[in-house]
Amino acid sequence: MPRTPTSGKPAAPRAALGLPAASALVIGSIVGTGVFALPSALAPYGPISLVAFAVVTLGALALAMTFGALSKRVPASGGPYVYAREAFGEFVGFLNAWSYWISAWAGNAAIVVAWVGYVEVFVNTGHRTGISILLALIGLWIPAAINLTGVRNTGAFQVITTVVKFVPLVFMATVGLLFIDPDNFGSFNASGQSALGAISAAGAIALFSYIGLEAASVVAGRVREPGRNVPRATVYGTLVCAVIYILGTLAVFGTVSHGGLGGSTAPFTDAANNIFGGTWAGDVVAVAAIVSGIGALNGWTMLCAEMPYAAARDGLFPGAFARLRRENGAPAFGIVASTVLASLITVFSYTRFEDVFTKIVLLSVLTAVVPYLFSAAAQLYWLLVRGRENLGPRRLARDVTVAALALAFSYWSIQGSGYQTVYYGLFVLLLGVPVYVWLKRGQGVYGDLTAPDRTTSAPPGERRAPETPPPAPRLSRGLPTNRTSGRRKRNDTPQHD
């Protein structure tokens, strides 16, 4: 097993992603086929869903800034898992990893359902269920095959697909605005609910468009200069997507009739056809959406493997997830297992649900918001305990405000998911408890005892990354600080404005 010459510990995977590739991963994970299908999912609420989109955008930016700040302090792979583990301990870290992992492969199922809608602009125009399922499985396993070739190929493919996918979105967000017909918008609140209820419900769906903003933090260990590049990729990528999303969705609402939009499986294609007439423009948009979907699935397949990989190397996920292929460092078991699960839920959804996309979206959003909530809480916790000693007053006030907004936004997103989704999401989340018990039993660990180092037990031909740093020591308010020599020292480096 490869070892570093100085520490004797297992070698970490090579950091192969620079700022462009990390930014492309963020943008590519955020912008999938979900945004191309989103106008149809929001149509039942009417134009009031654009208000929800604006609120969600502010919340997403607060989350992006929070993840950026967290990644500077903890520049290790795992993102929300690592942040929760550092602040609240192993069990909460495990629940975050478990919830995010479910969100990742369930989100892939939602992405591929929307992707099939654009593929069926050209084939299976009658939407026969069996063929739709076959297309969906092809869409899931092509990115899995790319990921199995290694992170460098995954990053290169992500950059290419990100460039291609932005063409129709930028077009709709600019030229499309010139063709808006106010009569197409319909009733402002078409849901029959109160304005607040409609905004909350539409916001839960709209949040799906921003899931993936944490992508760079999840793979921070594979990014060069993560303390510098991960925050920049996270915030800039989210800002770019926010502008394109809101303007593009506004253009679709204004160029496709409200009645036609609700029943559309490819709303951006319909909008392009209405602008230019005929079908050629819509076909171009559909091709771009297909490429976009494959790019998003490529990035999310990587995240599906990276989160359990980070937890498994700390003994908080089954050990198979921590094994890397010697040839290219790919976490093969995580890639294959997550794709199998995404395939199963896709088949189940096509045969059980009529509104497949919306059902999977809501479950994926809920299981993603749980790690978002704990990440925001971890940041707020650190600021309240250590912020005064490490940040200037203005920086501290700004960061506390942003973290509090991210936390409040997470709670609001859970509330807007609906009772049924919260029920299923909580059930799926708690299914992780027996897994945690099984893992700890196998390690012979009870309570707060430190788990033994299991990184040396990988079979020949496989290697694991070294463990993430242990959770930071908890400090009570009564402990002396490093302001006086000879007293307890802190590890944090002071930062001032």
Phi, psi and omega in degrees: 000131183299140178227148176288147184292338186263317188263336184077007180267163179302141182289141177281156177296148184294136178284104188254355185254121172272188181299315179300315181292322178294319177295319178295326178295317178297307182296317181293328178283325177288310184269098174245214173274352179303314180294330179288337178259348187300318180306323178292321179292330180272345185305321181300341180268342181082187183300343177298339178294338175291327174296316177301320180299319180295318178297315180298323179298317178298317178296320180295321178293322176297318177296319181298317179294324178294314178296324177299316179293319179296320183291337175290323180281323184232078184279058181236153178299147178123336175051239184306325178298312183294319182295316180293321180295319180297319186274319193240358177103177190294318186295315178295322176299317178299314181299324177294316178297317180298312182295317181292321179299317177298316179300321184294310182283330174292323176296324175299323177296319178294318180298316184289330176296315177294323179298319179299324178302324179277327174299324183282005166292332184251324182231158179051047182296344176274359177056046175291131190300316182300316179290322177301319179295317179299315178299319180297318180294322176298317180296331179280324189271341174297310177297326178298318179296321179296316180297326180292345178277352176121160187291330180295315178294323178299316180294318179297316179297324181294319180297315182297311183291330178295319178297315183294318186292335184283342183301304181292329180291316177295320178301312182292327181282352180240286182296321182301330180296336182285346185250014181293133174246115183304333181294339181286341186289329181072198181296139184300316176239096185267004188277338186083355177269175171293162181300317180294321179295320180294319180295319180295315182293316179292326180296323179297324178286317182297330180300332179304329181295336183257354177298128186120351180297339180271007189304316182295326180289329179294325182252028185305326180294345180255006181256135175289139183047061186299325180298335180260315188278327182295311178300319181294314180298321183293309185288313182295319179297319179293320179298315180300314181296323182299314181296313182295319182299305187295314181291321180294317179295321176301317181295319179295316178301327184270351182246352176238135181299150182300319179295319180288329183292321183297330182258007184275139173262351180217072188296325179292326175296315179298321179295316179296320178296322179292328180287315187258342186081157182072204183233352188296319181295318178296325178295321178298316179297319181298319178298316179297322179293324178295315177297319179300317180297317178296321178296317179295318178296326177297312180293319182288331175296323176296316180294325178303328182268328186290321182295307177295332176299315179296320180288323183292326180290345175261008179079016183250012173212157178309138187302334181300331182289342184268357184276135180250143175289135183299323187295319188221004177072017180278135175282081192298318183299316180297321179296311183291314182298317181293322180291324176298314180296318177298322178295318181295315182291331177293313179298316180300316183293320180296332183261354184240327187248146175277313177264073188302310186301310184297319181299313182289322179302312183296319177295318181295320179297314183299314182288342174277325184292329179302309175296326177299316182299313181291329177294315177297320178295320178297319178294316180296319179300312180297318181297318182288329182273318187240352187301319183297331183274344188238349183229151173290162184303315181293317179297320180296315180298319179296313184292323177296318179298314181296314181296321178295320177296318179298320179294313179297321179296322179296316178298318180297321180295321177296316180299323182281353182288340179096154185299316184296317180294319178297321179299307181294321181295317178295320179299314181294321179297315182287345173297342179286340183300311177299328177295317179298317178300316180298318180295314182292325177297317180296334180269352182068029184251138176225135177071226188266008181296148181282132180291146178295154179288114184254010184287344182269002185263009181292142179298159178304143180089355178233155178218162179233154175283156176296160182294154173292160179303145180294161178305143180296146179297139179284138179245132174272157183295338183274354183285140175291158183248186182276012179290337179244132182296147178085357178255181185302134180261153174252156183271347187282141176271125182301142177230132180228152176291000000 
